[in-house]
Short mmCIF file of C-alpha atoms in Angstrom, two decimals:
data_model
loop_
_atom_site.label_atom_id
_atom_site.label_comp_id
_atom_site.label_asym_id
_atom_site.label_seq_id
_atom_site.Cartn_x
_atom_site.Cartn_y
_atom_site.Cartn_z
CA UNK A 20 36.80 57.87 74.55
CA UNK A 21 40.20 59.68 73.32
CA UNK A 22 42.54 60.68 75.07
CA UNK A 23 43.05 64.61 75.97
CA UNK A 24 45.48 66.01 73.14
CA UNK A 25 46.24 68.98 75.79
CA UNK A 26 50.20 68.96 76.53
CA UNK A 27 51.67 67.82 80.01
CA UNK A 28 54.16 70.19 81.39
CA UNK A 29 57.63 69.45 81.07
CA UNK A 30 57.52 68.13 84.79
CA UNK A 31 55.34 65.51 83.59
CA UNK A 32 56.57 65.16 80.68
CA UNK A 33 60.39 64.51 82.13
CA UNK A 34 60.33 62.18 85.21
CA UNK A 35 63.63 62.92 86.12
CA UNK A 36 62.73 66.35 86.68
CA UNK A 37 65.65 67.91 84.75
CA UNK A 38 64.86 70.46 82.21
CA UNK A 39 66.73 70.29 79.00
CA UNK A 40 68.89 72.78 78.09
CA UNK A 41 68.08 75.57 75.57
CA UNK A 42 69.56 75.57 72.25
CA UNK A 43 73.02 77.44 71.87
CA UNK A 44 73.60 77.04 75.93
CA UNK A 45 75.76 74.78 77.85
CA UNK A 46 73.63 71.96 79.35
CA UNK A 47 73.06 71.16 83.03
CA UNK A 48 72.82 73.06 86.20
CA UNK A 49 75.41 76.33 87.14
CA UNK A 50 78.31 74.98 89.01
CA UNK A 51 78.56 75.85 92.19
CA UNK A 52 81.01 74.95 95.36
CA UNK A 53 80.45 72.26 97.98
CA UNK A 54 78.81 74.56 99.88
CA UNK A 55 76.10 75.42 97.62
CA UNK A 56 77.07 78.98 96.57
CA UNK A 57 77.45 80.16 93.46
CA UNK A 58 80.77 79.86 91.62
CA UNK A 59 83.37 82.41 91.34
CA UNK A 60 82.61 83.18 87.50
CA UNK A 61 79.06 83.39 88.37
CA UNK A 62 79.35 85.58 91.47
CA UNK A 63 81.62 87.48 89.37
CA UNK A 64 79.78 88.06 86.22
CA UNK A 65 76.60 88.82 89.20
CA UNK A 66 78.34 91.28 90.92
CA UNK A 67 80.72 92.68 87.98
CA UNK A 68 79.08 96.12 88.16
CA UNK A 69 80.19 96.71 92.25
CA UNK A 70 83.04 95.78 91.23
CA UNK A 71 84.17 98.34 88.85
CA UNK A 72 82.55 100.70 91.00
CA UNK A 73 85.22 99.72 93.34
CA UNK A 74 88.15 99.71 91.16
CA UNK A 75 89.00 103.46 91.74
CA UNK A 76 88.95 103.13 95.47
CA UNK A 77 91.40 99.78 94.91
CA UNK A 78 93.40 101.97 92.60
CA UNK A 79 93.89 104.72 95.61
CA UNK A 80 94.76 101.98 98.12
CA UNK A 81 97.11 100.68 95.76
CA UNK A 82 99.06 103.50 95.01
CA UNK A 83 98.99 105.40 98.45
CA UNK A 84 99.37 102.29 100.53
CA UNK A 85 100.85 99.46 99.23
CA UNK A 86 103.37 100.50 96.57
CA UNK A 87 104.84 102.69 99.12
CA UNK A 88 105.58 99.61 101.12
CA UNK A 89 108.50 98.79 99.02
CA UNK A 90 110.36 101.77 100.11
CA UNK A 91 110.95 100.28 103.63
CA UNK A 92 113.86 98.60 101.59
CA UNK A 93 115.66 101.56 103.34
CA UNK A 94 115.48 100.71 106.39
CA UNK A 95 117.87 97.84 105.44
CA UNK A 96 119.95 100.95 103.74
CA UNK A 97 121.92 103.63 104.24
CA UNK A 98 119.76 105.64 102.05
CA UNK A 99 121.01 109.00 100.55
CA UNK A 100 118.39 110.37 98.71
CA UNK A 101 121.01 113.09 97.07
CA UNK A 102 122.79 110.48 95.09
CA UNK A 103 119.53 111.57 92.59
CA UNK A 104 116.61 113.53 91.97
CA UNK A 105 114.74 110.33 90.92
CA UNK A 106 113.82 108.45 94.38
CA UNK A 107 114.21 104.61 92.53
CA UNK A 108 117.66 105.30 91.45
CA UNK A 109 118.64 106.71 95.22
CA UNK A 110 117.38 103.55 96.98
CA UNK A 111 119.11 101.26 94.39
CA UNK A 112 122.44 102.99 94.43
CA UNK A 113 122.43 103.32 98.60
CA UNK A 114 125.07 100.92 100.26
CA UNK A 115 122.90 97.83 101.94
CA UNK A 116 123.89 97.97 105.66
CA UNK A 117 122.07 94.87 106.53
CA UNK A 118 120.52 95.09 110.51
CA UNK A 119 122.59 97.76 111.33
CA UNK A 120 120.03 100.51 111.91
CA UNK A 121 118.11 98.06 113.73
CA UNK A 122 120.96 96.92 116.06
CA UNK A 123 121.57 101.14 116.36
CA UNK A 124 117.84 101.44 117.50
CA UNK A 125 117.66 98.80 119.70
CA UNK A 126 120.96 100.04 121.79
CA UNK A 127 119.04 104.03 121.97
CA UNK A 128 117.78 104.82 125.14
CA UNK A 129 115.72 107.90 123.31
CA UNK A 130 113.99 105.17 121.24
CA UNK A 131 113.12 103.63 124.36
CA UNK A 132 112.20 106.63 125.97
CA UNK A 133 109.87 107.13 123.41
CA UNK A 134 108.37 103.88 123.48
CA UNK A 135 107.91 104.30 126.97
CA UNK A 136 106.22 107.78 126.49
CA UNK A 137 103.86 106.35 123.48
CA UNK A 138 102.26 103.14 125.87
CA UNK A 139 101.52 105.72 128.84
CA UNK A 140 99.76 107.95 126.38
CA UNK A 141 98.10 105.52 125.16
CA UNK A 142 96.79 103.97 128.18
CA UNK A 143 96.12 107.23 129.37
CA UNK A 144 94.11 108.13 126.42
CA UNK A 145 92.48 104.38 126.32
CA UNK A 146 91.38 105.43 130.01
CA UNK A 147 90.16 108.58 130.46
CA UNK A 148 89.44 109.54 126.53
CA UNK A 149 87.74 106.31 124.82
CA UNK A 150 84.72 105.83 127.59
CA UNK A 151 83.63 109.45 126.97
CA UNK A 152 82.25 109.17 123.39
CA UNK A 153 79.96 106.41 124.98
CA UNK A 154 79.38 107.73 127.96
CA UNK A 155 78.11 111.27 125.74
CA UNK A 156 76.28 109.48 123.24
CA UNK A 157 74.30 108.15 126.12
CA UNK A 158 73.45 111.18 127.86
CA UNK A 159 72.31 112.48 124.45
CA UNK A 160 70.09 109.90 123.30
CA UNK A 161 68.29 109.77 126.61
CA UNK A 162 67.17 113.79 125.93
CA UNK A 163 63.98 114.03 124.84
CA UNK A 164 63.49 117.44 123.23
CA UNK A 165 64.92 117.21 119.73
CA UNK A 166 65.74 120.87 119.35
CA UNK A 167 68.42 120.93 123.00
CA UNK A 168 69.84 117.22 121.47
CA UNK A 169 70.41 119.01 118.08
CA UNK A 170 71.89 121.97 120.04
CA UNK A 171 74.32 119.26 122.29
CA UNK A 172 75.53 117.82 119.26
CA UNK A 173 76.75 120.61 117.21
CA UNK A 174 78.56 122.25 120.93
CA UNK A 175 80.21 118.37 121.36
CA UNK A 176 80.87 118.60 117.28
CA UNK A 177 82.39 121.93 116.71
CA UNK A 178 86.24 121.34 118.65
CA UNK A 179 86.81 118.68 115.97
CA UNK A 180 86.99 120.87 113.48
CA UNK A 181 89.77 123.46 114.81
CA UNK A 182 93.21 122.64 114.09
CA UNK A 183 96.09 121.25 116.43
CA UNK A 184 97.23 124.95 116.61
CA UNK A 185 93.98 126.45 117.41
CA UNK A 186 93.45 123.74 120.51
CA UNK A 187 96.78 124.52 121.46
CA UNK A 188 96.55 128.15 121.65
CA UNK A 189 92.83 127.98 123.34
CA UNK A 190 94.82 125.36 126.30
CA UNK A 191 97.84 128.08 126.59
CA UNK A 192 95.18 131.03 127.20
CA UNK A 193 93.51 128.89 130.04
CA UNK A 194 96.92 126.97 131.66
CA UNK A 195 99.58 129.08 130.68
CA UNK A 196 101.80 131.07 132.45
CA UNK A 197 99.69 134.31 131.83
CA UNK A 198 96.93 132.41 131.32
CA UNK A 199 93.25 133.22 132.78
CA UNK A 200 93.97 130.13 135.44
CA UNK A 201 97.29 132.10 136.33
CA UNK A 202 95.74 135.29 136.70
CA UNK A 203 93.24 134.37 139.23
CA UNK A 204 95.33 132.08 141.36
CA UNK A 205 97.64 135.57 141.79
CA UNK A 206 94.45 137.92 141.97
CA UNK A 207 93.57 135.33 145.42
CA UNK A 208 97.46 135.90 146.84
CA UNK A 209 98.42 132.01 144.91
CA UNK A 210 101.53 131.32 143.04
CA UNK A 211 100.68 131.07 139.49
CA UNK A 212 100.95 127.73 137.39
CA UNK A 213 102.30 127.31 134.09
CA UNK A 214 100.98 123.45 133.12
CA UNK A 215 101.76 124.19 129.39
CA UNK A 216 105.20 123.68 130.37
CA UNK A 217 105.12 121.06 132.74
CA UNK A 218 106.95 118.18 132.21
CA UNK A 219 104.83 115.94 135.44
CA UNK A 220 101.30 117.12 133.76
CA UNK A 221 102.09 116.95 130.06
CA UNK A 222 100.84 113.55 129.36
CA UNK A 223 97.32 114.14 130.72
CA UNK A 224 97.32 117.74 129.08
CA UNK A 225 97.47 115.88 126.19
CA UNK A 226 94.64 113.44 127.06
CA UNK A 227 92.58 116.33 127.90
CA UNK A 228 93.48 118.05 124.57
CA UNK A 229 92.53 115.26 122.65
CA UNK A 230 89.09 114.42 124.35
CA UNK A 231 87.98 118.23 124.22
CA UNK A 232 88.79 118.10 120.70
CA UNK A 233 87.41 114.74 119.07
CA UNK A 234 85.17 113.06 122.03
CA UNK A 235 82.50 114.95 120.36
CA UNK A 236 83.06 113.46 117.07
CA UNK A 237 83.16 110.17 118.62
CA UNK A 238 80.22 109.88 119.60
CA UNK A 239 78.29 109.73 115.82
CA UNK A 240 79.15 106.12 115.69
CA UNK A 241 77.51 105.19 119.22
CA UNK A 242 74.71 107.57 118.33
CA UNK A 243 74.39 105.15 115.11
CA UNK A 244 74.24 102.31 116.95
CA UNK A 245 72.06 103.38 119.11
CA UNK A 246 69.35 104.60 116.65
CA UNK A 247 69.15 101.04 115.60
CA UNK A 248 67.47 99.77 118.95
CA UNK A 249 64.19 98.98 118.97
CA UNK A 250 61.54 100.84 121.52
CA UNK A 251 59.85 98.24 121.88
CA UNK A 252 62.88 96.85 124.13
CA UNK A 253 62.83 99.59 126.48
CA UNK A 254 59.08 99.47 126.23
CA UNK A 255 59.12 95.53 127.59
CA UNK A 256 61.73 96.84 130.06
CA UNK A 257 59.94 99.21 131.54
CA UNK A 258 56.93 96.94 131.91
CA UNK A 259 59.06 94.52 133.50
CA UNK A 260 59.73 97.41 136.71
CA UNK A 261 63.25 98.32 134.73
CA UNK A 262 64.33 101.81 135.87
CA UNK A 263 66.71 104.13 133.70
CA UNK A 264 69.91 102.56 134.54
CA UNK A 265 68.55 99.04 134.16
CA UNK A 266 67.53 100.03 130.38
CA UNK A 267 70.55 101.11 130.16
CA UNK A 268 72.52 98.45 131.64
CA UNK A 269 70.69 95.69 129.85
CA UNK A 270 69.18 97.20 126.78
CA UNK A 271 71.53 100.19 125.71
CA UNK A 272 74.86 98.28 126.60
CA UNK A 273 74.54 95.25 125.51
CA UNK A 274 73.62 96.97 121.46
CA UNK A 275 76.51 98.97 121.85
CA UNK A 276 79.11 95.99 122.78
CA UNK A 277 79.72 94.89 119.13
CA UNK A 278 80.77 98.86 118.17
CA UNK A 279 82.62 99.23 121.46
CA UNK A 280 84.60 95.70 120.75
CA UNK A 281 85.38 97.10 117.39
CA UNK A 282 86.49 100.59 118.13
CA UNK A 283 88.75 99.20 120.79
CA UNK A 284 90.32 96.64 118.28
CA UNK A 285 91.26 99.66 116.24
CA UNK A 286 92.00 101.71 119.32
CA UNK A 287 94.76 99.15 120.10
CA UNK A 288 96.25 98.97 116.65
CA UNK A 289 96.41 102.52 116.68
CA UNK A 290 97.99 101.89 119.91
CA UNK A 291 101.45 103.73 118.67
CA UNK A 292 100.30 106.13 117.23
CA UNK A 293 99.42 108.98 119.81
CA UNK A 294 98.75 112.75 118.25
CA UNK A 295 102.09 113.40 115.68
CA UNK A 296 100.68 117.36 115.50
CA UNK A 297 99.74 117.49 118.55
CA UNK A 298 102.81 116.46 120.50
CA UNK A 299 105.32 118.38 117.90
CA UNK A 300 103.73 121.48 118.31
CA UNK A 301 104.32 121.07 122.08
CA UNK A 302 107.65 119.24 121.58
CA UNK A 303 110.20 122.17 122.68
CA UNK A 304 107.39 123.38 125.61
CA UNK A 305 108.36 120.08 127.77
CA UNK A 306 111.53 119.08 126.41
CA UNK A 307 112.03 115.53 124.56
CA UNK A 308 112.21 113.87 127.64
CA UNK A 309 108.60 113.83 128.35
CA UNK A 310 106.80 114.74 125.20
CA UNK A 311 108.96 112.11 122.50
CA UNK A 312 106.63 109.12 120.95
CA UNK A 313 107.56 107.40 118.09
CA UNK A 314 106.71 109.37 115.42
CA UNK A 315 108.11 112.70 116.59
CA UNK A 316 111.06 110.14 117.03
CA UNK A 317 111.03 109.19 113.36
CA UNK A 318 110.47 112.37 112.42
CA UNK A 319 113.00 114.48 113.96
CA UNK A 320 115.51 111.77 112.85
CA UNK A 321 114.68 111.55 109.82
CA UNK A 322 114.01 114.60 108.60
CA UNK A 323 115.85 117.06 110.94
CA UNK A 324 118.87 115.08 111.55
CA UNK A 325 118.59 113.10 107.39
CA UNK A 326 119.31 109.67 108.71
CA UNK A 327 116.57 107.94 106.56
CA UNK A 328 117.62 104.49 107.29
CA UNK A 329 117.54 105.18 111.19
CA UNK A 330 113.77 106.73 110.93
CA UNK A 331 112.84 103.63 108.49
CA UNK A 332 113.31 101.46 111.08
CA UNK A 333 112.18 102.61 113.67
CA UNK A 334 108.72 103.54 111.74
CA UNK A 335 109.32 99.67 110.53
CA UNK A 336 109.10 98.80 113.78
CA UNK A 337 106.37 100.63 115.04
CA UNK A 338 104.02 99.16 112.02
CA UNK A 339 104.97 95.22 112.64
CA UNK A 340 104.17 95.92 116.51
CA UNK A 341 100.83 97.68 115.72
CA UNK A 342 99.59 94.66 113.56
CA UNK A 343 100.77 92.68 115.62
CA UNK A 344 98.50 95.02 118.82
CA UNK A 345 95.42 94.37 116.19
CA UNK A 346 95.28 90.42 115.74
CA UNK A 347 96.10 90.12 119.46
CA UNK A 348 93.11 92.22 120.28
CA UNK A 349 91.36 90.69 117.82
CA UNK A 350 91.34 87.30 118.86
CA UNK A 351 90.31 88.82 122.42
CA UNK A 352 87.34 89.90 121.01
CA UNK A 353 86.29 86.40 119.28
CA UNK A 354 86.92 85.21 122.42
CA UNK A 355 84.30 87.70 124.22
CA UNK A 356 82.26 86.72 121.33
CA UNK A 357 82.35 89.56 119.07
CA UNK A 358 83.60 89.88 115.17
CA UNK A 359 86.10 92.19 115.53
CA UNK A 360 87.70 93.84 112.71
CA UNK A 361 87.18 90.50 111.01
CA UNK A 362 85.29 87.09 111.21
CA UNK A 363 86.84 83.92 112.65
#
């Protein structure tokens, strides 16, 4: 009897179980990394289309962020920007002072003044203003009828989009010293108050400015998060005898906790800076004294008193301590257990 003159497949055919190579191509397997991914030309030519999608984005960064880097060379100057109109030729012309401005800021008590006034602000703000987003996207998620959460959202929404000046002028016609607070106090036989221009209360007028304004905002992220719970969680929950602040505790909290970790991480790097708008606007009000942070600080040295070298290193400062504030509160939170801003 013959044998069957119907081909074997080429993993019968080949033992080894290799296939050979086509004509014109490069033989063997794609070459990939110990780990078994891809290589970087492959991933490359796989993912070449994102990546031009990207390049205008990278082209922004580039020009907006990092190439205007270099001109912290001033701080190291003392830059005169009216030796020319073109900027390049000013910073290569200014005298190099070495540390000087540094040495100068370090031996200001109004630089330390302001240092002082940016950490209680910010602790302040990390206080009172960060647990409200969470504590509002909770008490929005847990109402039921669509059409009062829709209505709740766009109220908590709106302040964000008024301007510094607009906030400002709504706080002065509450807490002035003819404002509608006043006026009742000295309807009732009181003394009438005037917190715009207290010096003692300006620091948590401020922290009540800013959570009236963006706490609404805030909360779109932890609504977000939120949305991406399961119901079948608080379903099991409530089978198991949980009540409403047990879901919560166990069930709501614990899906928020990677957001939260993050938005704190960038809370602290953001540590120093602290409302620039806000606080100039309110700047002459309180005096310098209580209302100075950094960047006011660089600012009115800078550009009111044109001692660019001064303000460049000060606002040289202020960005090695913030990234410094962000890996330290980074590695906190890959200690807690969380990503962070970034993976381990």
């Amino acid at each position: 009897m013959s044998h069957s003159t119907v081909p074997r497949s080429r993993a019968e055919a080949d033992p080894s179980g290799t296939t050979p190579a086509a004509p014109g191509t490069a033989a063997g397997p794609a070459r990939k990394d110990p780990r078994g991914r891809p290589g970087l030309r492959a991933r490359f030519r796989r993912d070449r289309l994102l990546l031009l999608m990207t390049l205008p984005a990278l082209a922004l960064v580039l020009v907006f962020n990092y190439i205007p880097i270099l001109g912290n060379i001033v701080a190291f100057q003392d830059y005169d920007p009216y030796i020319s109109d073109n900027g390049v030729v000013s910073i290569l012309n200014s005298p190099f002072v070495g540390l000087e401005n540094f040495r100068r800021i370090f031996e200001d008590s109004a630089f330390w003044s302001a240092v002082q006034n940016t950490f209680v602000l910010f602790a302040l703000q990390l206080v009172l203003y960060f647990p409200i987003p969470i504590l509002l996207a909770l008490l929005i998620n847990s109402v039921v009828r669509p059409r009062v959460r829709a209505v709740a959202q766009a109220v908590l929404y709106l302040p964000h989009f008024f301007s510094w000046v607009l906030v400002i002028a709504v706080f002065q016609q509450l807490l002035g010293g003819a404002g509608l607070l006043s006026q009742l106090l000295r309807q009732h036989g009181y003394d009438g108050l005037d917190i715009m221009t207290d010096p003692g209360t300006f620091k948590f007028l401020v922290t009540a400015q800013s959570v009236w304004k963006d706490a609404g905002w805030g909360i779109i992220v932890f609504l977000a998060a939120l949305s991406s719970v399961s119901p079948d969680l608080y379903e099991a929950a409530a089978m198991d005898g949980a009540g409403r602040w047990r879901r919560i505790w166990h069930v709501t909290l614990p899906a928020l906790r990677p957001v939260i970790a993050l938005l704190l991480v960038l809370r602290v790097g953001d540590a120093l800076t602290v409302g620039f708008e806000q606080i100039l606007l309110q700047r002459d009000a309180v005096g310098p004294g209580a209302s100075e942070v950094l960047d006011t600080f660089v600012w009115w040295n800078g550009v009111r008193n044109q001692d660019f070298g001064y303000a460049a290193a000060a606002g040289l400062i202020k960005g090695v301590v913030s990234i410094g504030l962000v890996l330290a509160a980074n590695k906190v939170a890959h200690l807690m257990g969380e990503q962070g801003v970034y993976k381990k």
